[in-house]
Amino acid sequence: MGAGASARDLASVDDETLVGIIASDPDRIERLLRTARQTEAQETSKPEAPGEVLPESSEPEAAWENLGPGIQRRSWEVPHSDWQVRQFRYHVHGDPYESLGKSPFEHSNSYSMHRAFHPLQLDGRTAVVWQSRSDWRPQLSVFGSDFGTYAQIALPGADQATLAGAAHDGKEPGALFLLMVQWGDGRPAESRDLTVIKAAMDGSELKRQVLDGGKDGLDMVCFGHYDGLAAPQPPPYGAQMSVAYAGGLLGVHLGRFMHKSEDGLNHQAGIWFTLSADTLQDKAAKNDRNGDYRY
């Protein structure tokens, strides 16, 4: 490639030549890539050809209509397509969610938001488990098959704990499983526990189990990032958990800060483990973590 090589030339060279360019002049690669991005942006911003229709704004002008107490709906046609969008909104008891300035919509460069809504399927109906920010109690919202009806059920919870995950056993009516992690940044060596709650569909508690966050347990001192905030509160962001039910077991993946290691640091890592849906206990024997997978 000569001195006047273009950004398009960069894509046409073989790997060996490209490696040589990177080794001899790494800044040149950045210049070429910058040029390529500018060229691509210019090409994608070209005016449409005559006869082509530019897409209109997706912001609807449709008015809300009342379907019942606390339920509204509006619908609109998507321009130049056969699609129709229906949007529903519901009056709920409690405060469902607050992004705390860390969602992608605020462009805060933090996309590791913990999951605020935990979707479930209950006998063909869509449901969501969430935690009210007014009293931190978990709530179950169940929608009708046409989303024209709505019911809300208060669920049992744990004090000063974040609703990190939720699952349903797929039975009728079945049971719900709520996983709640203790608030606070315990670094370097103060454990944070995980409370697992089994609840009936009417909101009554069936069983509860607290899993030790000690070094020989879940090895957890912090779930998420607190940005130096000391008062007990949920983590603003960075808290990650996934949970699913299958074959009488709950499979859980948990990301957390671990206890201080020999190098003096609290490392972040994930752990996979399984719980009995009946006893809510870890299937690995006590003091034997071979049933878990850590990384």
PDB file of C-alpha atoms in Angstrom:
ATOM      1  CA  MET A   1       0.000   0.000   0.000  1.00  0.00           C
ATOM      2  CA  GLY A   2       1.457   3.357  -1.045  1.00  0.00           C
ATOM      3  CA  ALA A   3       1.398   6.582   0.844  1.00  0.00           C
ATOM      4  CA  GLY A   4      -1.808   7.596  -0.882  1.00  0.00           C
ATOM      5  CA  ALA A   5      -3.722   4.423   0.016  1.00  0.00           C
ATOM      6  CA  SER A   6      -7.383   4.974   0.766  1.00  0.00           C
ATOM      7  CA  ALA A   7      -9.598   3.560   3.473  1.00  0.00           C
ATOM      8  CA  ARG A   8     -11.070   1.122   0.969  1.00  0.00           C
ATOM      9  CA  ASP A   9      -7.562  -0.235   0.280  1.00  0.00           C
ATOM     10  CA  LEU A  10      -7.385  -1.261   3.922  1.00  0.00           C
ATOM     11  CA  ALA A  11     -10.104  -3.864   3.467  1.00  0.00           C
ATOM     12  CA  SER A  12      -8.486  -5.328   0.347  1.00  0.00           C
ATOM     13  CA  VAL A  13      -5.051  -6.236   1.727  1.00  0.00           C
ATOM     14  CA  ASP A  14      -4.144  -9.672   3.027  1.00  0.00           C
ATOM     15  CA  ASP A  15      -3.548 -10.318   6.711  1.00  0.00           C
ATOM     16  CA  GLU A  16       0.248 -10.466   6.432  1.00  0.00           C
ATOM     17  CA  THR A  17       0.441  -7.058   4.762  1.00  0.00           C
ATOM     18  CA  LEU A  18      -1.997  -5.593   7.268  1.00  0.00           C
ATOM     19  CA  VAL A  19       0.092  -6.859  10.185  1.00  0.00           C
ATOM     20  CA  GLY A  20       3.140  -5.205   8.635  1.00  0.00           C
ATOM     21  CA  ILE A  21       1.320  -1.890   8.346  1.00  0.00           C
ATOM     22  CA  ILE A  22       0.189  -2.066  11.963  1.00  0.00           C
ATOM     23  CA  ALA A  23       3.737  -2.821  13.121  1.00  0.00           C
ATOM     24  CA  SER A  24       5.362  -0.059  11.083  1.00  0.00           C
ATOM     25  CA  ASP A  25       2.803   2.729  11.399  1.00  0.00           C
ATOM     26  CA  PRO A  26      -0.028   2.055  13.891  1.00  0.00           C
ATOM     27  CA  ASP A  27      -1.200   5.672  13.737  1.00  0.00           C
ATOM     28  CA  ARG A  28      -1.845   5.241  10.035  1.00  0.00           C
ATOM     29  CA  ILE A  29      -4.379   2.505  10.732  1.00  0.00           C
ATOM     30  CA  GLU A  30      -6.295   4.865  12.987  1.00  0.00           C
ATOM     31  CA  ARG A  31      -6.257   7.554  10.303  1.00  0.00           C
ATOM     32  CA  LEU A  32      -7.529   5.104   7.700  1.00  0.00           C
ATOM     33  CA  LEU A  33     -10.259   3.793   9.990  1.00  0.00           C
ATOM     34  CA  ARG A  34     -11.336   7.340  10.795  1.00  0.00           C
ATOM     35  CA  THR A  35     -11.546   8.088   7.077  1.00  0.00           C
ATOM     36  CA  ALA A  36     -13.531   4.895   6.508  1.00  0.00           C
ATOM     37  CA  ARG A  37     -16.033   5.825   9.206  1.00  0.00           C
ATOM     38  CA  GLN A  38     -16.463   9.299   7.744  1.00  0.00           C
ATOM     39  CA  THR A  39     -16.942   7.853   4.261  1.00  0.00           C
ATOM     40  CA  GLU A  40     -19.543   5.379   5.529  1.00  0.00           C
ATOM     41  CA  ALA A  41     -21.407   8.132   7.367  1.00  0.00           C
ATOM     42  CA  GLN A  42     -21.463  10.290   4.247  1.00  0.00           C
ATOM     43  CA  GLU A  43     -22.760   7.419   2.123  1.00  0.00           C
ATOM     44  CA  THR A  44     -25.535   6.546   4.569  1.00  0.00           C
ATOM     45  CA  SER A  45     -26.611  10.178   4.797  1.00  0.00           C
ATOM     46  CA  LYS A  46     -27.076  10.633   1.037  1.00  0.00           C
ATOM     47  CA  PRO A  47     -30.536  11.847  -0.058  1.00  0.00           C
ATOM     48  CA  GLU A  48     -32.982   9.181  -1.096  1.00  0.00           C
ATOM     49  CA  ALA A  49     -33.422   8.554  -4.789  1.00  0.00           C
ATOM     50  CA  PRO A  50     -36.435  10.165  -6.491  1.00  0.00           C
ATOM     51  CA  GLY A  51     -39.606   8.230  -5.767  1.00  0.00           C
ATOM     52  CA  GLU A  52     -38.370   6.770  -2.465  1.00  0.00           C
ATOM     53  CA  VAL A  53     -40.269   7.748   0.679  1.00  0.00           C
ATOM     54  CA  LEU A  54     -38.375   8.851   3.745  1.00  0.00           C
ATOM     55  CA  PRO A  55     -39.539   7.243   7.011  1.00  0.00           C
ATOM     56  CA  GLU A  56     -41.637   9.500   9.191  1.00  0.00           C
ATOM     57  CA  SER A  57     -41.224  10.056  12.893  1.00  0.00           C
ATOM     58  CA  SER A  58     -42.338   7.107  15.036  1.00  0.00           C
ATOM     59  CA  GLU A  59     -43.754   9.440  17.688  1.00  0.00           C
ATOM     60  CA  PRO A  60     -47.482   8.673  17.707  1.00  0.00           C
ATOM     61  CA  GLU A  61     -50.184  11.315  17.750  1.00  0.00           C
ATOM     62  CA  ALA A  62     -52.894   8.870  18.816  1.00  0.00           C
ATOM     63  CA  ALA A  63     -54.974   9.742  21.863  1.00  0.00           C
ATOM     64  CA  TRP A  64     -55.230   7.507  24.898  1.00  0.00           C
ATOM     65  CA  GLU A  65     -58.546   5.725  25.468  1.00  0.00           C
ATOM     66  CA  ASN A  66     -59.743   4.335  28.790  1.00  0.00           C
ATOM     67  CA  LEU A  67     -60.256   0.565  28.869  1.00  0.00           C
ATOM     68  CA  GLY A  68     -61.129   0.347  32.536  1.00  0.00           C
ATOM     69  CA  PRO A  69     -60.016   1.632  35.927  1.00  0.00           C
ATOM     70  CA  GLY A  70     -56.317   2.427  35.678  1.00  0.00           C
ATOM     71  CA  ILE A  71     -55.870   1.020  32.143  1.00  0.00           C
ATOM     72  CA  GLN A  72     -55.382   3.038  28.964  1.00  0.00           C
ATOM     73  CA  ARG A  73     -54.553   2.137  25.392  1.00  0.00           C
ATOM     74  CA  ARG A  74     -53.654   3.891  22.177  1.00  0.00           C
ATOM     75  CA  SER A  75     -52.846   2.514  18.736  1.00  0.00           C
ATOM     76  CA  TRP A  76     -51.463   3.821  15.478  1.00  0.00           C
ATOM     77  CA  GLU A  77     -50.463   2.620  12.041  1.00  0.00           C
ATOM     78  CA  VAL A  78     -46.785   2.476  11.153  1.00  0.00           C
ATOM     79  CA  PRO A  79     -46.294   4.657   8.049  1.00  0.00           C
ATOM     80  CA  HIS A  80     -45.661   2.822   4.767  1.00  0.00           C
ATOM     81  CA  SER A  81     -46.200  -0.622   6.286  1.00  0.00           C
ATOM     82  CA  ASP A  82     -48.951  -3.024   7.301  1.00  0.00           C
ATOM     83  CA  TRP A  83     -48.017  -2.795  10.970  1.00  0.00           C
ATOM     84  CA  GLN A  84     -50.144  -1.467  13.771  1.00  0.00           C
ATOM     85  CA  VAL A  85     -48.756  -0.654  17.201  1.00  0.00           C
ATOM     86  CA  ARG A  86     -50.811  -0.887  20.382  1.00  0.00           C
ATOM     87  CA  GLN A  87     -49.476   0.711  23.539  1.00  0.00           C
ATOM     88  CA  PHE A  88     -50.873   0.174  27.027  1.00  0.00           C
ATOM     89  CA  ARG A  89     -50.265   1.923  30.307  1.00  0.00           C
ATOM     90  CA  TYR A  90     -51.408   0.925  33.776  1.00  0.00           C
ATOM     91  CA  HIS A  91     -51.839   2.642  37.111  1.00  0.00           C
ATOM     92  CA  VAL A  92     -49.859   0.573  39.611  1.00  0.00           C
ATOM     93  CA  HIS A  93     -49.463   0.644  43.368  1.00  0.00           C
ATOM     94  CA  GLY A  94     -45.908   1.666  44.178  1.00  0.00           C
ATOM     95  CA  ASP A  95     -43.003   3.148  42.258  1.00  0.00           C
ATOM     96  CA  PRO A  96     -41.722   0.609  39.732  1.00  0.00           C
ATOM     97  CA  TYR A  97     -38.400   1.957  38.530  1.00  0.00           C
ATOM     98  CA  GLU A  98     -35.866   4.759  38.562  1.00  0.00           C
ATOM     99  CA  SER A  99     -32.845   4.759  36.265  1.00  0.00           C
ATOM    100  CA  LEU A 100     -30.807   6.903  38.684  1.00  0.00           C
ATOM    101  CA  GLY A 101     -29.084   8.513  35.725  1.00  0.00           C
ATOM    102  CA  LYS A 102     -27.363   5.281  34.722  1.00  0.00           C
ATOM    103  CA  SER A 103     -29.529   4.032  31.872  1.00  0.00           C
ATOM    104  CA  PRO A 104     -28.424   4.252  28.225  1.00  0.00           C
ATOM    105  CA  PHE A 105     -30.982   7.029  27.775  1.00  0.00           C
ATOM    106  CA  GLU A 106     -28.858   9.324  29.944  1.00  0.00           C
ATOM    107  CA  HIS A 107     -25.692   8.406  27.986  1.00  0.00           C
ATOM    108  CA  SER A 108     -23.871   7.843  31.260  1.00  0.00           C
ATOM    109  CA  ASN A 109     -21.491   5.297  29.747  1.00  0.00           C
ATOM    110  CA  SER A 110     -22.815   2.538  31.982  1.00  0.00           C
ATOM    111  CA  TYR A 111     -24.798  -0.231  30.345  1.00  0.00           C
ATOM    112  CA  SER A 112     -24.518  -2.765  33.178  1.00  0.00           C
ATOM    113  CA  MET A 113     -27.884  -1.898  34.693  1.00  0.00           C
ATOM    114  CA  HIS A 114     -29.428  -4.532  36.917  1.00  0.00           C
ATOM    115  CA  ARG A 115     -32.682  -5.946  35.615  1.00  0.00           C
ATOM    116  CA  ALA A 116     -35.576  -3.927  37.047  1.00  0.00           C
ATOM    117  CA  PHE A 117     -38.391  -5.992  35.503  1.00  0.00           C
ATOM    118  CA  HIS A 118     -38.419  -9.791  35.533  1.00  0.00           C
ATOM    119  CA  PRO A 119     -40.803 -11.096  32.821  1.00  0.00           C
ATOM    120  CA  LEU A 120     -42.635 -14.402  33.288  1.00  0.00           C
ATOM    121  CA  GLN A 121     -45.190 -16.480  31.395  1.00  0.00           C
ATOM    122  CA  LEU A 122     -48.064 -17.716  33.567  1.00  0.00           C
ATOM    123  CA  ASP A 123     -50.334 -20.134  31.706  1.00  0.00           C
ATOM    124  CA  GLY A 124     -50.179 -18.048  28.544  1.00  0.00           C
ATOM    125  CA  ARG A 125     -50.396 -14.711  30.320  1.00  0.00           C
ATOM    126  CA  THR A 126     -47.572 -12.227  30.485  1.00  0.00           C
ATOM    127  CA  ALA A 127     -46.457 -11.233  33.965  1.00  0.00           C
ATOM    128  CA  VAL A 128     -43.707  -9.095  35.445  1.00  0.00           C
ATOM    129  CA  VAL A 129     -42.112  -9.162  38.888  1.00  0.00           C
ATOM    130  CA  TRP A 130     -40.685  -5.840  40.043  1.00  0.00           C
ATOM    131  CA  GLN A 131     -39.690  -4.053  43.233  1.00  0.00           C
ATOM    132  CA  SER A 132     -41.468  -0.905  44.361  1.00  0.00           C
ATOM    133  CA  ARG A 133     -39.060   1.884  45.207  1.00  0.00           C
ATOM    134  CA  SER A 134     -41.480   3.396  47.719  1.00  0.00           C
ATOM    135  CA  ASP A 135     -41.279   0.528  50.227  1.00  0.00           C
ATOM    136  CA  TRP A 136     -38.914  -1.929  48.415  1.00  0.00           C
ATOM    137  CA  ARG A 137     -41.520  -4.677  48.453  1.00  0.00           C
ATOM    138  CA  PRO A 138     -41.643  -7.017  45.430  1.00  0.00           C
ATOM    139  CA  GLN A 139     -44.781  -6.852  43.294  1.00  0.00           C
ATOM    140  CA  LEU A 140     -46.323  -9.174  40.697  1.00  0.00           C
ATOM    141  CA  SER A 141     -48.144  -7.618  37.732  1.00  0.00           C
ATOM    142  CA  VAL A 142     -50.270 -10.000  35.645  1.00  0.00           C
ATOM    143  CA  PHE A 143     -51.729  -8.916  32.301  1.00  0.00           C
ATOM    144  CA  GLY A 144     -54.687 -10.421  30.471  1.00  0.00           C
ATOM    145  CA  SER A 145     -54.172 -12.234  27.180  1.00  0.00           C
ATOM    146  CA  ASP A 146     -55.233  -9.085  25.302  1.00  0.00           C
ATOM    147  CA  PHE A 147     -53.486  -6.764  27.806  1.00  0.00           C
ATOM    148  CA  GLY A 148     -56.876  -5.186  28.477  1.00  0.00           C
ATOM    149  CA  THR A 149     -56.982  -6.423  32.068  1.00  0.00           C
ATOM    150  CA  TYR A 150     -54.456  -6.091  34.861  1.00  0.00           C
ATOM    151  CA  ALA A 151     -53.919  -7.432  38.368  1.00  0.00           C
ATOM    152  CA  GLN A 152     -51.245  -6.639  40.937  1.00  0.00           C
ATOM    153  CA  ILE A 153     -50.220  -8.821  43.876  1.00  0.00           C
ATOM    154  CA  ALA A 154     -47.836  -7.826  46.680  1.00  0.00           C
ATOM    155  CA  LEU A 155     -45.160 -10.452  47.338  1.00  0.00           C
ATOM    156  CA  PRO A 156     -42.987 -11.246  50.364  1.00  0.00           C
ATOM    157  CA  GLY A 157     -39.522  -9.722  50.432  1.00  0.00           C
ATOM    158  CA  ALA A 158     -36.405  -9.220  52.524  1.00  0.00           C
ATOM    159  CA  ASP A 159     -35.392  -6.084  54.406  1.00  0.00           C
ATOM    160  CA  GLN A 160     -32.757  -3.890  52.751  1.00  0.00           C
ATOM    161  CA  ALA A 161     -32.292  -6.189  49.784  1.00  0.00           C
ATOM    162  CA  THR A 162     -32.451  -5.846  46.004  1.00  0.00           C
ATOM    163  CA  LEU A 163     -34.793  -8.003  43.947  1.00  0.00           C
ATOM    164  CA  ALA A 164     -32.122  -9.512  41.712  1.00  0.00           C
ATOM    165  CA  GLY A 165     -34.016 -12.346  40.037  1.00  0.00           C
ATOM    166  CA  ALA A 166     -37.394 -14.068  39.757  1.00  0.00           C
ATOM    167  CA  ALA A 167     -38.701 -17.297  38.235  1.00  0.00           C
ATOM    168  CA  HIS A 168     -41.860 -19.424  38.016  1.00  0.00           C
ATOM    169  CA  ASP A 169     -41.975 -23.221  38.093  1.00  0.00           C
ATOM    170  CA  GLY A 170     -44.279 -23.456  35.065  1.00  0.00           C
ATOM    171  CA  LYS A 171     -47.003 -25.300  36.957  1.00  0.00           C
ATOM    172  CA  GLU A 172     -50.637 -24.257  37.374  1.00  0.00           C
ATOM    173  CA  PRO A 173     -50.948 -22.278  39.516  1.00  0.00           C
ATOM    174  CA  GLY A 174     -47.394 -23.052  40.561  1.00  0.00           C
ATOM    175  CA  ALA A 175     -45.005 -21.038  42.684  1.00  0.00           C
ATOM    176  CA  LEU A 176     -42.802 -17.987  42.334  1.00  0.00           C
ATOM    177  CA  PHE A 177     -39.167 -17.780  43.356  1.00  0.00           C
ATOM    178  CA  LEU A 178     -37.671 -14.439  44.391  1.00  0.00           C
ATOM    179  CA  LEU A 179     -33.935 -13.926  44.857  1.00  0.00           C
ATOM    180  CA  MET A 180     -32.911 -10.880  46.888  1.00  0.00           C
ATOM    181  CA  VAL A 181     -29.365  -9.706  47.607  1.00  0.00           C
ATOM    182  CA  GLN A 182     -28.461  -7.769  50.740  1.00  0.00           C
ATOM    183  CA  TRP A 183     -27.692  -4.084  50.185  1.00  0.00           C
ATOM    184  CA  GLY A 184     -24.388  -2.409  50.862  1.00  0.00           C
ATOM    185  CA  ASP A 185     -20.745  -2.423  49.889  1.00  0.00           C
ATOM    186  CA  GLY A 186     -19.043  -4.830  52.276  1.00  0.00           C
ATOM    187  CA  ARG A 187     -15.566  -4.576  50.824  1.00  0.00           C
ATOM    188  CA  PRO A 188     -13.067  -5.786  51.775  1.00  0.00           C
ATOM    189  CA  ALA A 189     -14.396  -8.581  53.984  1.00  0.00           C
ATOM    190  CA  GLU A 190     -18.025  -8.060  55.100  1.00  0.00           C
ATOM    191  CA  SER A 191     -20.305 -10.685  53.550  1.00  0.00           C
ATOM    192  CA  ARG A 192     -23.547 -10.002  51.708  1.00  0.00           C
ATOM    193  CA  ASP A 193     -26.170 -12.762  51.811  1.00  0.00           C
ATOM    194  CA  LEU A 194     -28.689 -13.986  49.238  1.00  0.00           C
ATOM    195  CA  THR A 195     -32.277 -14.572  50.389  1.00  0.00           C
ATOM    196  CA  VAL A 196     -34.356 -17.001  48.315  1.00  0.00           C
ATOM    197  CA  ILE A 197     -38.135 -16.834  48.810  1.00  0.00           C
ATOM    198  CA  LYS A 198     -40.737 -19.265  47.490  1.00  0.00           C
ATOM    199  CA  ALA A 199     -44.211 -17.719  47.259  1.00  0.00           C
ATOM    200  CA  ALA A 200     -47.671 -18.857  46.200  1.00  0.00           C
ATOM    201  CA  MET A 201     -49.441 -17.009  43.409  1.00  0.00           C
ATOM    202  CA  ASP A 202     -51.670 -15.240  45.939  1.00  0.00           C
ATOM    203  CA  GLY A 203     -48.592 -13.627  47.484  1.00  0.00           C
ATOM    204  CA  SER A 204     -48.335 -15.830  50.566  1.00  0.00           C
ATOM    205  CA  GLU A 205     -44.884 -17.035  51.570  1.00  0.00           C
ATOM    206  CA  LEU A 206     -44.207 -20.780  51.347  1.00  0.00           C
ATOM    207  CA  LYS A 207     -40.526 -21.026  52.253  1.00  0.00           C
ATOM    208  CA  ARG A 208     -37.451 -18.878  52.792  1.00  0.00           C
ATOM    209  CA  GLN A 209     -33.750 -19.686  52.778  1.00  0.00           C
ATOM    210  CA  VAL A 210     -30.771 -17.394  53.404  1.00  0.00           C
ATOM    211  CA  LEU A 211     -27.605 -18.406  51.544  1.00  0.00           C
ATOM    212  CA  ASP A 212     -24.355 -17.413  53.202  1.00  0.00           C
ATOM    213  CA  GLY A 213     -22.232 -14.893  51.326  1.00  0.00           C
ATOM    214  CA  GLY A 214     -19.095 -15.837  53.258  1.00  0.00           C
ATOM    215  CA  LYS A 215     -15.848 -16.833  51.607  1.00  0.00           C
ATOM    216  CA  ASP A 216     -16.777 -20.518  51.850  1.00  0.00           C
ATOM    217  CA  GLY A 217     -20.304 -19.784  50.634  1.00  0.00           C
ATOM    218  CA  LEU A 218     -21.252 -17.516  47.745  1.00  0.00           C
ATOM    219  CA  ASP A 219     -18.097 -15.466  48.393  1.00  0.00           C
ATOM    220  CA  MET A 220     -19.893 -12.127  48.034  1.00  0.00           C
ATOM    221  CA  VAL A 221     -19.109  -8.777  49.649  1.00  0.00           C
ATOM    222  CA  CYS A 222     -20.916  -6.523  47.178  1.00  0.00           C
ATOM    223  CA  PHE A 223     -23.572  -6.889  44.481  1.00  0.00           C
ATOM    224  CA  GLY A 224     -23.246  -4.021  42.046  1.00  0.00           C
ATOM    225  CA  HIS A 225     -21.522  -0.636  42.260  1.00  0.00           C
ATOM    226  CA  TYR A 226     -22.262   1.910  44.961  1.00  0.00           C
ATOM    227  CA  ASP A 227     -20.004   4.761  43.824  1.00  0.00           C
ATOM    228  CA  GLY A 228     -18.868   5.398  47.382  1.00  0.00           C
ATOM    229  CA  LEU A 229     -22.391   5.694  48.816  1.00  0.00           C
ATOM    230  CA  ALA A 230     -22.335   4.431  52.389  1.00  0.00           C
ATOM    231  CA  ALA A 231     -25.961   4.503  53.552  1.00  0.00           C
ATOM    232  CA  PRO A 232     -27.956   1.265  53.120  1.00  0.00           C
ATOM    233  CA  GLN A 233     -29.573   1.392  49.696  1.00  0.00           C
ATOM    234  CA  PRO A 234     -29.833  -0.629  46.494  1.00  0.00           C
ATOM    235  CA  PRO A 235     -26.886  -0.545  44.079  1.00  0.00           C
ATOM    236  CA  PRO A 236     -27.292   2.196  41.466  1.00  0.00           C
ATOM    237  CA  TYR A 237     -26.013  -0.071  38.700  1.00  0.00           C
ATOM    238  CA  GLY A 238     -23.785  -2.995  37.822  1.00  0.00           C
ATOM    239  CA  ALA A 239     -25.771  -5.722  39.621  1.00  0.00           C
ATOM    240  CA  GLN A 240     -26.237  -8.807  37.465  1.00  0.00           C
ATOM    241  CA  MET A 241     -28.148 -12.054  38.058  1.00  0.00           C
ATOM    242  CA  SER A 242     -29.982 -14.587  35.889  1.00  0.00           C
ATOM    243  CA  VAL A 243     -32.255 -17.345  37.199  1.00  0.00           C
ATOM    244  CA  ALA A 244     -34.301 -20.070  35.489  1.00  0.00           C
ATOM    245  CA  TYR A 245     -36.361 -23.087  36.611  1.00  0.00           C
ATOM    246  CA  ALA A 246     -36.080 -26.586  35.121  1.00  0.00           C
ATOM    247  CA  GLY A 247     -36.612 -30.109  36.432  1.00  0.00           C
ATOM    248  CA  GLY A 248     -37.175 -29.168  40.054  1.00  0.00           C
ATOM    249  CA  LEU A 249     -34.071 -26.977  40.186  1.00  0.00           C
ATOM    250  CA  LEU A 250     -33.296 -23.293  40.037  1.00  0.00           C
ATOM    251  CA  GLY A 251     -30.245 -22.460  37.963  1.00  0.00           C
ATOM    252  CA  VAL A 252     -28.649 -19.208  39.078  1.00  0.00           C
ATOM    253  CA  HIS A 253     -25.858 -17.098  37.655  1.00  0.00           C
ATOM    254  CA  LEU A 254     -24.607 -14.347  39.961  1.00  0.00           C
ATOM    255  CA  GLY A 255     -22.001 -11.665  39.308  1.00  0.00           C
ATOM    256  CA  ARG A 256     -20.500 -10.064  42.408  1.00  0.00           C
ATOM    257  CA  PHE A 257     -17.442  -8.679  44.202  1.00  0.00           C
ATOM    258  CA  MET A 258     -15.682 -11.429  46.157  1.00  0.00           C
ATOM    259  CA  HIS A 259     -13.846 -11.316  49.471  1.00  0.00           C
ATOM    260  CA  LYS A 260     -10.349  -9.869  49.478  1.00  0.00           C
ATOM    261  CA  SER A 261      -7.892 -12.258  47.889  1.00  0.00           C
ATOM    262  CA  GLU A 262      -4.215 -12.839  48.628  1.00  0.00           C
ATOM    263  CA  ASP A 263      -3.240  -9.917  46.396  1.00  0.00           C
ATOM    264  CA  GLY A 264      -5.248  -7.584  48.629  1.00  0.00           C
ATOM    265  CA  LEU A 265      -7.946  -6.892  46.033  1.00  0.00           C
ATOM    266  CA  ASN A 266     -11.674  -7.605  45.849  1.00  0.00           C
ATOM    267  CA  HIS A 267     -12.028  -9.189  42.439  1.00  0.00           C
ATOM    268  CA  GLN A 268     -15.249  -9.342  40.426  1.00  0.00           C
ATOM    269  CA  ALA A 269     -16.378 -12.712  39.122  1.00  0.00           C
ATOM    270  CA  GLY A 270     -19.428 -14.813  38.404  1.00  0.00           C
ATOM    271  CA  ILE A 271     -20.686 -18.034  39.919  1.00  0.00           C
ATOM    272  CA  TRP A 272     -23.154 -20.639  38.648  1.00  0.00           C
ATOM    273  CA  PHE A 273     -25.048 -22.758  41.151  1.00  0.00           C
ATOM    274  CA  THR A 274     -28.260 -24.773  41.449  1.00  0.00           C
ATOM    275  CA  LEU A 275     -30.889 -24.732  44.188  1.00  0.00           C
ATOM    276  CA  SER A 276     -33.564 -27.260  45.032  1.00  0.00           C
ATOM    277  CA  ALA A 277     -36.973 -25.763  44.230  1.00  0.00           C
ATOM    278  CA  ASP A 278     -38.365 -27.632  47.253  1.00  0.00           C
ATOM    279  CA  THR A 279     -35.811 -26.867  49.966  1.00  0.00           C
ATOM    280  CA  LEU A 280     -34.209 -23.779  48.352  1.00  0.00           C
ATOM    281  CA  GLN A 281     -30.848 -25.134  49.462  1.00  0.00           C
ATOM    282  CA  ASP A 282     -27.689 -25.271  47.400  1.00  0.00           C
ATOM    283  CA  LYS A 283     -27.357 -28.674  45.759  1.00  0.00           C
ATOM    284  CA  ALA A 284     -23.620 -28.697  46.500  1.00  0.00           C
ATOM    285  CA  ALA A 285     -22.756 -30.266  49.845  1.00  0.00           C
ATOM    286  CA  LYS A 286     -21.842 -27.899  52.662  1.00  0.00           C
ATOM    287  CA  ASN A 287     -18.183 -26.832  52.451  1.00  0.00           C
ATOM    288  CA  ASP A 288     -17.962 -28.567  49.071  1.00  0.00           C
ATOM    289  CA  ARG A 289     -18.332 -26.076  46.250  1.00  0.00           C
ATOM    290  CA  ASN A 290     -17.598 -28.601  43.496  1.00  0.00           C
ATOM    291  CA  GLY A 291     -21.244 -28.331  42.484  1.00  0.00           C
ATOM    292  CA  ASP A 292     -20.694 -24.700  41.544  1.00  0.00           C
ATOM    293  CA  TYR A 293     -18.880 -23.214  38.600  1.00  0.00           C
ATOM    294  CA  ARG A 294     -16.853 -20.088  39.207  1.00  0.00           C
ATOM    295  CA  TYR A 295     -14.895 -17.930  36.797  1.00  0.00           C
TER     296      TYR A 295
END
